[in-house]
CSV table of C-alpha atoms in Angstrom, one decimal:
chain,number,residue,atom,x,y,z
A,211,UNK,CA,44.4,43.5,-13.6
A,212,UNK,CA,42.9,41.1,-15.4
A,213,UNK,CA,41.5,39.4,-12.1
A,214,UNK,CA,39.4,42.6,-12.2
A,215,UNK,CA,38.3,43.0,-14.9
A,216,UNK,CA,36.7,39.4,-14.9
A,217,UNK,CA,35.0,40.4,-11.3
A,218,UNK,CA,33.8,43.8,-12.3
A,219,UNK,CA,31.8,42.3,-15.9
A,220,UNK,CA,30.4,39.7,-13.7
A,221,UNK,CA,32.2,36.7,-15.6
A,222,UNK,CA,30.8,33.8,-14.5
A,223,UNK,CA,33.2,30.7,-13.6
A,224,UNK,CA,33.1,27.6,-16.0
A,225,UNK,CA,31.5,25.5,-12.6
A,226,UNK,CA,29.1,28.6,-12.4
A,227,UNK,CA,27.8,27.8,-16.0
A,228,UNK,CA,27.4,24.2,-15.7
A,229,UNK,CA,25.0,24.8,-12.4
A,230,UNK,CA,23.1,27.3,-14.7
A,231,UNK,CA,22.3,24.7,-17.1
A,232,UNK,CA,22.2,21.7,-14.7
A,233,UNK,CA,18.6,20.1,-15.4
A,234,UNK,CA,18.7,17.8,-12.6
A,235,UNK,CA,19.3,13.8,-12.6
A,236,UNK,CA,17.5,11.3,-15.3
A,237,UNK,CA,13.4,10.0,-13.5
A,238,UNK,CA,15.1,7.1,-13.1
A,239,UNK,CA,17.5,7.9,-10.9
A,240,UNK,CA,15.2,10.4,-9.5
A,241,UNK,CA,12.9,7.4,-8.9
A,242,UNK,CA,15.7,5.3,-7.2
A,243,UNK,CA,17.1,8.5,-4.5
A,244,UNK,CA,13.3,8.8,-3.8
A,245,UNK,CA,11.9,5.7,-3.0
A,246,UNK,CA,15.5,5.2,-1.0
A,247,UNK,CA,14.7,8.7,0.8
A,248,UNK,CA,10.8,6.9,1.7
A,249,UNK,CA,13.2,3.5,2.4
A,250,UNK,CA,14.8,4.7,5.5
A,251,UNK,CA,11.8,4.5,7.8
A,252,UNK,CA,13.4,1.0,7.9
A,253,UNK,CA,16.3,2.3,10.1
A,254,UNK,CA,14.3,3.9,13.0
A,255,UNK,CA,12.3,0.8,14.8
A,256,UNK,CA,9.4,3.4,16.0
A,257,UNK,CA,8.2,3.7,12.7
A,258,UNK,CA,8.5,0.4,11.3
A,259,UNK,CA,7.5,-1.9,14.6
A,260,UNK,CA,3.6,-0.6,15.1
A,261,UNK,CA,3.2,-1.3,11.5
A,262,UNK,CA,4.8,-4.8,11.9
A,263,UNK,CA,3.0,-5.6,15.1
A,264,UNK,CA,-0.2,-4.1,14.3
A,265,UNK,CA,-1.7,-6.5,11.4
A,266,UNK,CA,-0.1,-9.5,13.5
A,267,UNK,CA,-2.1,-8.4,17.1
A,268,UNK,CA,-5.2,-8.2,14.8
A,269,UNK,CA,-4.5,-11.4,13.3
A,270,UNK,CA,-4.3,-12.9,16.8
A,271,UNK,CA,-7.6,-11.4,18.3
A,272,UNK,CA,-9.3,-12.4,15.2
A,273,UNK,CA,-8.1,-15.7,15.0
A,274,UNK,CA,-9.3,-16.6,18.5
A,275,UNK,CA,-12.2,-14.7,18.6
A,276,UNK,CA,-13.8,-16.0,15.0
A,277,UNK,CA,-12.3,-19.5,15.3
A,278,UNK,CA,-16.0,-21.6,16.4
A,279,UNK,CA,-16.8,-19.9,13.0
A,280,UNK,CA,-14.5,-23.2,11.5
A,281,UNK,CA,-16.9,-25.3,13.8
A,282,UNK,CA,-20.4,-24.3,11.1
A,283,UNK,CA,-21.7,-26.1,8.2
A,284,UNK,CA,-21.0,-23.1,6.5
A,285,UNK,CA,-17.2,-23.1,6.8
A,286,UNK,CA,-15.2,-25.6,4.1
A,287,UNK,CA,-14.1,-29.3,5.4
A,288,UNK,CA,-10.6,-29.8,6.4
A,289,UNK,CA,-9.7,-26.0,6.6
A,290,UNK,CA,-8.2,-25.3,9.6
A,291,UNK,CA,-9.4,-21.4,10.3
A,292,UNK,CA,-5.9,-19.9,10.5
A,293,UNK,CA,-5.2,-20.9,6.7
A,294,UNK,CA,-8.6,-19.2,5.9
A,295,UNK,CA,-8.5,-15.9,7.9
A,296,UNK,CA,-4.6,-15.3,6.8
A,297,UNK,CA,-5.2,-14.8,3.0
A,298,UNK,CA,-7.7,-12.6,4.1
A,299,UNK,CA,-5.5,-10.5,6.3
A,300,UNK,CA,-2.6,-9.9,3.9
A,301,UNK,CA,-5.6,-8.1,1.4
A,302,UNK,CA,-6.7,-5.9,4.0
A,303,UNK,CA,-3.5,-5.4,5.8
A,304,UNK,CA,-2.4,-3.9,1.7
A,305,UNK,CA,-5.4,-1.8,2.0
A,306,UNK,CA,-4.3,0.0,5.1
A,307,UNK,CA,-0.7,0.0,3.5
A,308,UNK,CA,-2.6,1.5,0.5
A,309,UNK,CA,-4.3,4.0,2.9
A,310,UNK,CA,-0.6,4.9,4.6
A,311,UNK,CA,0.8,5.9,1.3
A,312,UNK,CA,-2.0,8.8,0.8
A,313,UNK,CA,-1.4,9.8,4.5
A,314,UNK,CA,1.9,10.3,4.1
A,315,UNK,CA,2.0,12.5,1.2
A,316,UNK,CA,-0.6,14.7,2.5
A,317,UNK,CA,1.6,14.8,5.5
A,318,UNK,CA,4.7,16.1,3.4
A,319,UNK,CA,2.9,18.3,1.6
A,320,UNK,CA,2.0,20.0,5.0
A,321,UNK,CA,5.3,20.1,6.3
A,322,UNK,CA,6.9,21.5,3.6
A,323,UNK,CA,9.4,18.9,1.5
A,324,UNK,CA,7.0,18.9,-1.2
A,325,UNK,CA,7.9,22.5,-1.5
A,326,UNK,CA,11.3,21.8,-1.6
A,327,UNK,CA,11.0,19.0,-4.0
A,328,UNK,CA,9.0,21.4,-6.9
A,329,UNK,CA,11.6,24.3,-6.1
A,330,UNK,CA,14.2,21.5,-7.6
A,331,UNK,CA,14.4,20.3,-11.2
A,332,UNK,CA,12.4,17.2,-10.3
A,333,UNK,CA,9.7,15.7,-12.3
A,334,UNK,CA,6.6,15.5,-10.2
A,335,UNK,CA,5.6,11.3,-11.4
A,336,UNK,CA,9.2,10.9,-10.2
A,337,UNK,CA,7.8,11.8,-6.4
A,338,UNK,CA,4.7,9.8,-6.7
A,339,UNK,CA,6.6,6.7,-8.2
A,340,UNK,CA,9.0,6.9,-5.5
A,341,UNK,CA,6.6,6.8,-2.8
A,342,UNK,CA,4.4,4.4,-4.4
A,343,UNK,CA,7.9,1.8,-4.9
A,344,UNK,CA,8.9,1.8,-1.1
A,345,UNK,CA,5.3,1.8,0.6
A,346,UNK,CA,5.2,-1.5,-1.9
A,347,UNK,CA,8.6,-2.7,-0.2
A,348,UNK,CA,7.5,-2.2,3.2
A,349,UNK,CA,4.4,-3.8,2.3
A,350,UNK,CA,5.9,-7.0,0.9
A,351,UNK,CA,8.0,-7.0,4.7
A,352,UNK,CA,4.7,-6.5,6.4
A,353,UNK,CA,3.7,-9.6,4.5
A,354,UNK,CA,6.8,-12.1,4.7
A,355,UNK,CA,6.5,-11.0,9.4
A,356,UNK,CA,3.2,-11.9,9.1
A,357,UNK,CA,3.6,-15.5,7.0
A,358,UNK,CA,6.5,-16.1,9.5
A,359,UNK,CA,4.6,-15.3,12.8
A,360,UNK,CA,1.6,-17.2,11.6
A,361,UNK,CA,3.4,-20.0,10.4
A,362,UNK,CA,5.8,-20.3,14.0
A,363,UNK,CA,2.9,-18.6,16.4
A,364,UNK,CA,-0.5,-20.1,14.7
A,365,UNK,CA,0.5,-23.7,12.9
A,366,UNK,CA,-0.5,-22.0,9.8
A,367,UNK,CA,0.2,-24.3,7.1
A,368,UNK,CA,-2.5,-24.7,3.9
A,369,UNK,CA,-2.3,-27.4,1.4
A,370,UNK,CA,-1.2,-24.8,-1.2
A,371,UNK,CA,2.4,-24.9,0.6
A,372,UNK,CA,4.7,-21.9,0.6
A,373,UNK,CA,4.5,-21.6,-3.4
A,374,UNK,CA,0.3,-20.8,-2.4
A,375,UNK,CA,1.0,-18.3,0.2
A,376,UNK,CA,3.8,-16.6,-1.7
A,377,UNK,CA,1.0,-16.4,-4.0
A,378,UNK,CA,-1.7,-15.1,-1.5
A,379,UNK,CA,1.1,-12.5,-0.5
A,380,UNK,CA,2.0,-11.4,-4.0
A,381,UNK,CA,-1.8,-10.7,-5.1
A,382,UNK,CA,-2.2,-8.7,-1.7
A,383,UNK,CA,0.9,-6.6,-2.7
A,384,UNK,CA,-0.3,-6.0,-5.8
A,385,UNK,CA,-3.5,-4.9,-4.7
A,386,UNK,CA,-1.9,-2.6,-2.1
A,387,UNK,CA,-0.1,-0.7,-4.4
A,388,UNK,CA,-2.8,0.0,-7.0
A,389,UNK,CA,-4.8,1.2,-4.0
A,390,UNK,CA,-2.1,3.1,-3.1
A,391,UNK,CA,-2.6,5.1,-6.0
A,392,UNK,CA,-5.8,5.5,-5.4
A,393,UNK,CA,-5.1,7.3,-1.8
A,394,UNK,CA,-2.7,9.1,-3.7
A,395,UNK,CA,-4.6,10.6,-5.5
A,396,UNK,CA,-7.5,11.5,-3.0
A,397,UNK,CA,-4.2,13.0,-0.5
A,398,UNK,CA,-3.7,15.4,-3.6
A,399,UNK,CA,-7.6,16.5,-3.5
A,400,UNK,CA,-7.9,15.9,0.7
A,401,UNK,CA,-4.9,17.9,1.4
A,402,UNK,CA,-5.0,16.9,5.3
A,403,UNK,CA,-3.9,13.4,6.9
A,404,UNK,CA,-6.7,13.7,9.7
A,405,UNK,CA,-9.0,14.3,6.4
A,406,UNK,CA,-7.8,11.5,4.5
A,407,UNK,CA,-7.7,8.8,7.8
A,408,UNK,CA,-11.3,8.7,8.8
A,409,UNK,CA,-12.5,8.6,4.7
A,410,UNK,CA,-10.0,5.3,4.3
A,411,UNK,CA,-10.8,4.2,8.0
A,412,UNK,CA,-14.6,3.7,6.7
A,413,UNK,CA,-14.1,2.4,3.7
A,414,UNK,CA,-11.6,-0.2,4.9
A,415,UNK,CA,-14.2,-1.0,7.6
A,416,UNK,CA,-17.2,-1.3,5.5
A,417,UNK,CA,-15.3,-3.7,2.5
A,418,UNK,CA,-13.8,-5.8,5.0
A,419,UNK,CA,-16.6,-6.9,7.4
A,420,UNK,CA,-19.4,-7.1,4.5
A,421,UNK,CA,-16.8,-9.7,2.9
A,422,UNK,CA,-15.9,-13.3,2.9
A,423,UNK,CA,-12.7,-12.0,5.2
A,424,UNK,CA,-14.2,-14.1,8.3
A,425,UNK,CA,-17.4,-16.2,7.6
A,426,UNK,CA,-18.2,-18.0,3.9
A,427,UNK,CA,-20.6,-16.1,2.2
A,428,UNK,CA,-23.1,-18.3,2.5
A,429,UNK,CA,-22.9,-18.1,6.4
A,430,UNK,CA,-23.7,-14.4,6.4
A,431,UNK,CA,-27.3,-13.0,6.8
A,432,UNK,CA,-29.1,-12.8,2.7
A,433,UNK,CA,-29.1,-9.1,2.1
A,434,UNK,CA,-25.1,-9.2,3.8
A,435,UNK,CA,-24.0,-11.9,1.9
A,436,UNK,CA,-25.6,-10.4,-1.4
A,437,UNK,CA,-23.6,-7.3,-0.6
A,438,UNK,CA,-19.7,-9.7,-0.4
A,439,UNK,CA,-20.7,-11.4,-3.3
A,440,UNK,CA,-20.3,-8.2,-5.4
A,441,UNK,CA,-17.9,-6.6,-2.8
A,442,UNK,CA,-14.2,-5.9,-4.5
A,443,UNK,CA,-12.8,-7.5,-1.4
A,444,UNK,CA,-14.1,-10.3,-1.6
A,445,UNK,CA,-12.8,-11.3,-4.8
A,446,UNK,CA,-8.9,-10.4,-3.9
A,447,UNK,CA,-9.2,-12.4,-0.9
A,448,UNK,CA,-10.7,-15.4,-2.7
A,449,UNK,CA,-7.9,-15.6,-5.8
A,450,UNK,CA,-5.4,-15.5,-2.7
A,451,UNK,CA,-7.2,-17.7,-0.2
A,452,UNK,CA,-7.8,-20.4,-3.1
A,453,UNK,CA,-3.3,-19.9,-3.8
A,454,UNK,CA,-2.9,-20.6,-0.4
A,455,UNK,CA,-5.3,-23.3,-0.1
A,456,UNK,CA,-4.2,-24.9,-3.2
A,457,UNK,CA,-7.1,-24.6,-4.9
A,458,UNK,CA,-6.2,-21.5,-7.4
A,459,UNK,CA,-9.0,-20.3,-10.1
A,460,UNK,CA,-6.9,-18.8,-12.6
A,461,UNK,CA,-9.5,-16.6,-14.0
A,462,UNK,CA,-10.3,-14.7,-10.4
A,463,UNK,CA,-6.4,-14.3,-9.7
A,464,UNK,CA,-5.6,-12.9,-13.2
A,465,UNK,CA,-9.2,-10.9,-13.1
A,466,UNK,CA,-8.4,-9.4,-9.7
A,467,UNK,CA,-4.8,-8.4,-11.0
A,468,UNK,CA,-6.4,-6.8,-14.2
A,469,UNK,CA,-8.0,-5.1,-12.4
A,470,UNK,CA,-5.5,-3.6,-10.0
A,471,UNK,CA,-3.5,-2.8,-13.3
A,472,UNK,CA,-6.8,-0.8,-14.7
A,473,UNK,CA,-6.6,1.2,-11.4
A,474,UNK,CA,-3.1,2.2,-11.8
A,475,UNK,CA,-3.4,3.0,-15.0
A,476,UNK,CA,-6.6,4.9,-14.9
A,477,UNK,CA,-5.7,7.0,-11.0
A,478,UNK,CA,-2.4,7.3,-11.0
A,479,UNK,CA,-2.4,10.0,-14.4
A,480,UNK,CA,-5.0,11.3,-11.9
A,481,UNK,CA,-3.1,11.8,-9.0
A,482,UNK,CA,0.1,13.5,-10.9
A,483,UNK,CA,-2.1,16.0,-11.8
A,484,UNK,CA,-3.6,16.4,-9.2
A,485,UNK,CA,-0.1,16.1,-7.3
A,486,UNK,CA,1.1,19.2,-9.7
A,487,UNK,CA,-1.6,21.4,-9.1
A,488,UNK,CA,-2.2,21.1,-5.0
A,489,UNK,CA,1.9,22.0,-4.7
């Protein structure tokens, strides 16, 4: 009797009260099952081998294609052109990691587990900051396959010593995840990936050939090399080209990480909003 009584009031069990006022799990830990949800890419080889072999094919045509450039009075003495083109191509390889992290977030906001996520007591930084913590990760692995394959494949091997290019690769992390802020942020305003590709497709083209990525400066045509001189790029791959060549200027490696700092701070309140409002 009293079995029915509880049913017909609609007496909610103890368990049913606690899920009632359940608010969900701390940002932290919210941060941590996130950026281990964005973490398992690492299982399936499909995904993670193209962006593992990519940068390091690139790095190969480049490397034989630009190497006579070593041969010009331009180029620096005793620099073999495998330790000058690699610094470069951890930077720009963290500006197409930077790029990947906008893509896909405007990709799971099309396909419908952003949806999910804001139907669950999630804070919406905790999505972002998950992301942002495992495209870093697979970043820093893109990085340590490319030192490795340049270093077995290419002889690379600069007077700065693995200390330097631990250096080099550090700075280029960095740099890829403030920029992955950045496309964060645009993904949240772009709404599309095939939107958001060709925008960080040109930008990534025109930064990294009107730079020091290939040729000195001073070996580029005047109103070119007046361009790289002032050219953001430029200045990340010289603070981790002069690590790995031993030659570090602390003011340009702590300059070009203040200033990655100073983009984080200043996009990523940017792209939460943002973030809240296109969900």
């Amino acid at each position: 009797m009293t079995l029915i009584t509880e049913q017909s009031t609609g007496a909610a069990a103890p368990s049913q009260v606690r899920a009632a006022h359940f608010g969900g799990a701390g940002v932290l830990r919210q941060i941590s099952v996130l950026s281990g949800r964005s973490l398992r890419a690492l299982r399936t080889p499909a995904l993670v081998l193209p962006n593992i072999l990519e940068p390091v094919l690139m790095l190969t045509v480049f490397s034989q294609v630009f190497k006579s450039v070593s041969q010009t009075s331009a180029f620096p003495a005793g620099v073999s052109y495998i330790d000058y083109l690699l610094p470069a191509f951890l930077v720009t390889g963290s500006i197409s990691a930077g790029l990947k992290s906008g893509v896909a977030l405007t990709t799971e906001m099309n396909n419908g587990i952003v949806a999910r996520f804001k139907a669950m007591p999630i804070h919406t930084g905790s999505v972002l900051i998950g992301r942002s913590i495992a495209d870093t990760v697979l970043n820093a692995v893109n990085m340590t396959v490319m030192l490795i394959a340049a270093a077995l494949v290419f002889g690379y091997g600069p007077d700065g010593g693995l200390l330097g290019s631990l250096g080099a690769a550090l700075v280029a992390v960095v740099l890829g995840w403030s920029l992955g802020w950045v496309f964060m942020a645009l993904s949240a305003w772009v709404r599309r990936p095939e939107a958001l590709q060709p925008i960080g497709g040109i930008v990534n083209m025109v930064l990294l050939f009107a730079s020091n990525a290939f040729v000195p400066t001073e070996g580029l045509p005047g109103w070119l090399g007046a361009f790289a001189e002032v050219n953001p790029m430029s200045h990340a791959i010289t603070a981790a080209r002069d690590l790995a060549l031993g030659e570090p200027a602390l003011g340009t490696v702590l300059a070009t990480l203040g200033a990655c700092v100073v983009i984080v701070a200043v996009t990523a309140p940017l792209a939460v909003r943002s973030f809240r409002k296109a969900t």
